Coordinates of C-alpha atoms and ligand atoms in Angstrom, one line a residue:
V1 CA -53.2 2.9 29.4
A2 CA -51.0 3.8 26.5
Q3 CA -51.4 7.5 27.3
A4 CA -50.5 6.8 30.9
K5 CA -47.4 4.9 30.0
R6 CA -46.4 7.6 27.5
A7 CA -46.8 10.4 30.0
A8 CA -44.6 8.5 32.5
A9 CA -42.0 7.6 29.9
F10 CA -41.7 11.1 28.5
A11 CA -41.4 12.7 31.9
A12 CA -38.6 10.3 32.9
V13 CA -36.7 10.8 29.7
N14 CA -37.1 14.6 29.8
K15 CA -35.6 14.7 33.3
H16 CA -32.8 12.1 33.0
V17 CA -31.6 12.0 29.4
T18 CA -29.9 15.3 29.3
P19 CA -27.3 16.2 26.6
D20 CA -24.4 15.2 28.8
V21 CA -25.7 11.6 29.1
R22 CA -23.4 9.3 27.1
V23 CA -24.5 5.8 28.1
L24 CA -28.2 5.0 28.6
G25 CA -29.7 1.6 29.6
V26 CA -32.9 0.9 27.8
G27 CA -35.3 -1.5 29.4
T28 CA -37.9 -3.9 28.0
G29 CA -41.6 -4.0 27.6
S30 CA -44.5 -1.8 26.3
T31 CA -43.7 1.3 28.4
V32 CA -40.2 1.4 27.1
V33 CA -41.6 1.7 23.6
F34 CA -42.5 5.3 24.6
V35 CA -39.1 5.9 26.2
V36 CA -37.5 5.2 22.8
E37 CA -40.2 7.3 21.0
R38 CA -39.1 10.3 23.1
L39 CA -35.4 9.5 22.6
A40 CA -36.0 9.6 18.8
E41 CA -37.7 13.0 19.2
L42 CA -34.8 14.4 21.2
R43 CA -32.3 12.9 18.7
A44 CA -34.2 14.7 15.8
Q45 CA -34.0 17.9 17.8
G46 CA -30.3 17.5 18.4
Q47 CA -30.8 17.3 22.1
L48 CA -28.9 14.0 22.7
H49 CA -25.1 13.7 23.3
P50 CA -23.6 13.1 19.8
E51 CA -21.9 10.0 21.2
L52 CA -24.9 8.6 23.1
V53 CA -25.0 4.8 23.2
C54 CA -27.9 2.7 24.4
V55 CA -27.4 -0.6 26.2
P56 CA -30.3 -3.0 25.5
T57 CA -31.9 -5.4 28.0
S58 CA -33.4 -7.8 25.5
F59 CA -33.8 -8.6 21.8
Q60 CA -36.9 -6.4 21.9
S61 CA -34.9 -3.5 23.5
S62 CA -32.2 -3.9 20.8
Q63 CA -34.9 -3.8 18.1
L64 CA -36.3 -0.6 19.5
I65 CA -32.9 1.1 19.8
V66 CA -31.9 0.3 16.2
A67 CA -35.3 1.1 14.7
A68 CA -35.1 4.6 16.3
G69 CA -31.7 5.2 14.7
L70 CA -30.0 5.1 18.1
R71 CA -26.6 3.5 18.6
P72 CA -26.6 0.1 20.5
A73 CA -23.7 -0.9 22.7
E74 CA -23.1 -4.2 24.6
L75 CA -22.4 -3.9 28.3
N76 CA -19.1 -5.8 28.1
D77 CA -17.8 -3.5 25.4
L78 CA -18.2 -0.4 27.6
P79 CA -15.1 1.0 29.4
A80 CA -15.1 0.8 33.2
D81 CA -15.9 4.0 34.9
G82 CA -13.5 5.8 37.3
D83 CA -14.1 3.7 40.4
G84 CA -13.6 0.4 38.6
L85 CA -17.0 -0.9 39.7
H86 CA -17.8 -1.3 36.1
A87 CA -20.9 0.9 36.5
P88 CA -20.4 2.5 33.1
I89 CA -24.1 3.3 32.5
D90 CA -25.2 6.8 33.5
V91 CA -28.9 5.9 33.9
T92 CA -31.2 3.0 33.0
I93 CA -34.9 3.6 32.3
D94 CA -37.1 0.5 32.5
G95 CA -40.6 -0.7 33.1
A96 CA -41.9 -2.8 35.9
D97 CA -44.8 -5.1 36.9
E98 CA -45.2 -3.5 40.3
V99 CA -43.4 -1.0 42.6
D100 CA -43.8 -0.9 46.4
A101 CA -43.6 2.0 48.9
E102 CA -39.9 1.5 49.3
L103 CA -39.3 1.3 45.5
N104 CA -38.7 -2.4 45.5
V105 CA -39.8 -3.7 42.2
I106 CA -41.2 -6.8 40.6
K107 CA -39.9 -7.2 37.0
G108 CA -39.9 -10.0 34.5
G109 CA -43.4 -9.8 33.0
G110 CA -41.6 -9.7 29.7
A111 CA -39.2 -12.5 30.7
A112 CA -36.2 -10.1 30.4
H113 CA -35.3 -9.6 34.0
L114 CA -31.9 -11.3 33.9
R115 CA -30.4 -8.8 31.5
E116 CA -32.5 -6.0 33.0
K117 CA -31.0 -6.7 36.5
V118 CA -27.5 -6.9 35.2
V119 CA -27.8 -3.6 33.3
A120 CA -29.6 -2.0 36.2
A121 CA -26.7 -3.0 38.5
A122 CA -24.2 -1.5 36.1
S123 CA -26.0 1.8 36.2
R124 CA -25.6 4.8 38.4
A125 CA -29.3 5.2 38.5
L126 CA -32.3 3.0 37.8
V127 CA -35.5 4.9 36.9
I128 CA -38.8 3.0 36.7
V129 CA -41.7 4.0 34.4
G130 CA -45.2 2.7 34.1
D131 CA -48.9 3.4 34.3
S132 CA -50.5 3.9 37.7
T133 CA -51.6 0.2 38.0
K134 CA -47.9 -0.5 38.8
D135 CA -47.9 1.9 41.8
A136 CA -48.5 -0.3 44.9
R137 CA -47.9 -0.1 48.7
V138 CA -46.8 -3.7 49.0
L139 CA -45.6 -6.1 46.3
G140 CA -48.5 -8.4 45.5
D141 CA -51.1 -5.8 46.2
K142 CA -51.9 -5.2 42.5
W143 CA -49.8 -7.5 40.4
A144 CA -51.3 -11.0 40.3
G145 CA -48.7 -12.5 37.9
G146 CA -46.4 -13.5 40.7
V147 CA -42.6 -13.1 40.8
P148 CA -40.9 -14.2 37.5
V149 CA -38.0 -16.6 38.3
E150 CA -35.6 -17.5 35.4
V151 CA -34.5 -21.1 35.7
A152 CA -32.2 -23.4 33.8
P153 CA -34.4 -25.8 31.8
L154 CA -32.7 -28.9 33.3
A155 CA -33.7 -27.7 36.8
W156 CA -37.2 -26.3 36.3
R157 CA -39.1 -29.1 38.1
T158 CA -36.7 -29.5 41.1
A159 CA -36.5 -25.7 41.4
K160 CA -40.3 -25.5 41.3
A161 CA -40.6 -28.1 44.1
Q162 CA -38.0 -26.4 46.2
I163 CA -39.4 -22.9 45.8
E164 CA -42.9 -24.2 46.8
R165 CA -41.3 -25.4 50.1
I166 CA -39.8 -22.1 51.0
A167 CA -40.8 -20.9 54.5
L168 CA -40.0 -17.4 55.6
P169 CA -42.3 -16.5 58.4
G170 CA -43.6 -13.0 58.0
A171 CA -41.8 -12.4 54.7
F172 CA -44.8 -13.2 52.5
E173 CA -48.5 -13.8 52.8
L174 CA -49.2 -17.4 51.4
A175 CA -48.6 -20.4 53.6
A176 CA -46.5 -21.8 50.7
P177 CA -45.5 -20.2 47.4
A178 CA -47.1 -21.5 44.2
A179 CA -44.9 -21.8 41.1
T180 CA -46.1 -22.2 37.5
L181 CA -44.0 -22.9 34.4
R182 CA -44.7 -20.0 32.0
Q183 CA -46.2 -21.4 28.8
A184 CA -45.7 -19.5 25.5
V185 CA -48.7 -18.2 23.7
R186 CA -47.6 -18.3 20.0
K187 CA -45.1 -21.1 20.4
A188 CA -45.7 -24.6 21.6
G189 CA -44.3 -25.3 25.1
P190 CA -42.8 -23.1 27.7
V191 CA -41.5 -19.5 27.2
V192 CA -37.8 -19.6 26.4
T193 CA -35.9 -16.4 27.4
D194 CA -33.3 -14.6 25.4
N195 CA -30.8 -16.5 27.4
G196 CA -32.3 -20.0 26.6
N197 CA -33.9 -20.5 30.0
F198 CA -37.4 -21.1 31.3
V199 CA -39.5 -18.9 33.6
L200 CA -41.4 -19.9 36.7
D201 CA -44.1 -17.4 37.9
V202 CA -44.2 -17.7 41.6
C203 CA -47.1 -16.4 43.7
F204 CA -46.2 -15.4 47.3
G205 CA -49.3 -13.3 48.0
R206 CA -48.3 -9.9 49.5
I207 CA -44.5 -9.7 49.9
H208 CA -43.6 -7.9 53.1
D209 CA -39.9 -8.5 52.9
P210 CA -38.8 -8.4 49.3
P211 CA -35.0 -8.6 50.0
A212 CA -35.4 -11.8 52.1
V213 CA -37.6 -13.4 49.4
E214 CA -35.2 -12.4 46.7
R215 CA -32.2 -13.8 48.5
R216 CA -33.9 -17.1 49.5
V217 CA -35.2 -17.8 46.0
M218 CA -31.7 -17.1 44.5
M219 CA -30.3 -19.9 46.7
V220 CA -32.4 -22.6 45.0
P221 CA -30.2 -24.6 42.6
G222 CA -31.0 -23.9 39.0
V223 CA -32.4 -20.5 39.6
V224 CA -30.7 -18.0 37.3
E225 CA -32.4 -14.7 38.3
V226 CA -35.3 -13.5 40.4
G227 CA -37.7 -10.8 39.3
I228 CA -37.5 -8.9 42.5
F229 CA -35.2 -5.8 42.3
S230 CA -34.8 -4.8 46.0
G231 CA -33.4 -1.4 46.7
M232 CA -32.2 -0.8 43.1
A233 CA -34.5 1.9 41.8
C234 CA -34.0 5.5 42.8
E235 CA -37.1 6.9 41.3
A236 CA -40.4 5.8 39.8
W237 CA -42.8 7.6 37.4
F238 CA -46.4 6.6 37.2
G239 CA -48.7 7.9 34.4
N240 CA -52.5 8.3 34.7
E241 CA -55.1 8.0 32.0
D242 CA -55.6 11.8 32.0
G243 CA -51.9 12.3 31.2
T244 CA -51.0 13.5 34.6
I245 CA -48.0 11.8 36.3
A246 CA -46.8 11.0 39.8
C247 CA -43.1 10.6 40.7
R248 CA -41.9 8.7 43.8
I249 CA -38.3 8.7 45.0
Ligands
DER301 O1 -40.3 -7.7 32.0 C1 -40.1 -6.6 32.5 O2 -39.5 -6.4 33.6 C2 -40.7 -5.4 31.9 O3 -40.0 -4.2 32.3 C3 -42.1 -5.4 32.1 O4 -42.4 -5.9 33.4 C4 -42.8 -4.0 32.0 O5 -44.0 -4.2 31.4 P1 -44.8 -3.1 30.6 O6 -43.9 -1.9 30.5 O7 -45.1 -3.8 29.3 O8 -46.0 -2.9 31.5

């Protein structure tokens, strides 16, 4: 799987991180490790813009950027671009848990989807990289982990109860969503995100209308961000074990 992730990451960086790119969003997760590995190679070859800055999407992302000798920059410190939409990032390259035929994406396996979505929304392009297990026709086809939903700790039980009562006929497969509070592995108690929140993993079954589900979950009081990125990605690169890659736009 590492070879597959690496092949996808290298292909995406080679295409998008050209010497004119000055601001790059760096995602979170294991595939992004290979994105940063390729950036470090390009830096050593003098192929990166001398003033390139990298915007992290998590503590892990920051660590990768600094360890590779790249220059980190916080989103709020970047100058607005010409049209004042404050989309100052040329391109963001990030991983995903699953990508559907329309390039809707489930993200948040690494519990970083709040900052990932903010950075992606401030980018002129969002490019997804992953191994071929992420390449699906419908969200929920392959990824069994559910949709990560970041919630304020004070609201996790009420948000869970309200999410499990969501009814959107035709939008998803299950009769009712099933939400689970994500427990940490090497820490007692729930996972706490970089923003101090909890994560509910919500199973919907197959998701036939990702935008509708994303919008409806966002309405639940206490929900901070939903790990469905509808219509945000412009391209997805999937690596195979044999090193070959597939690109979807
Ligand atoms: O949490 C996230 O959204 C990450 O991008 C994650 O889903 C990607 O995971 P991977 O690159 O480790 O498979």
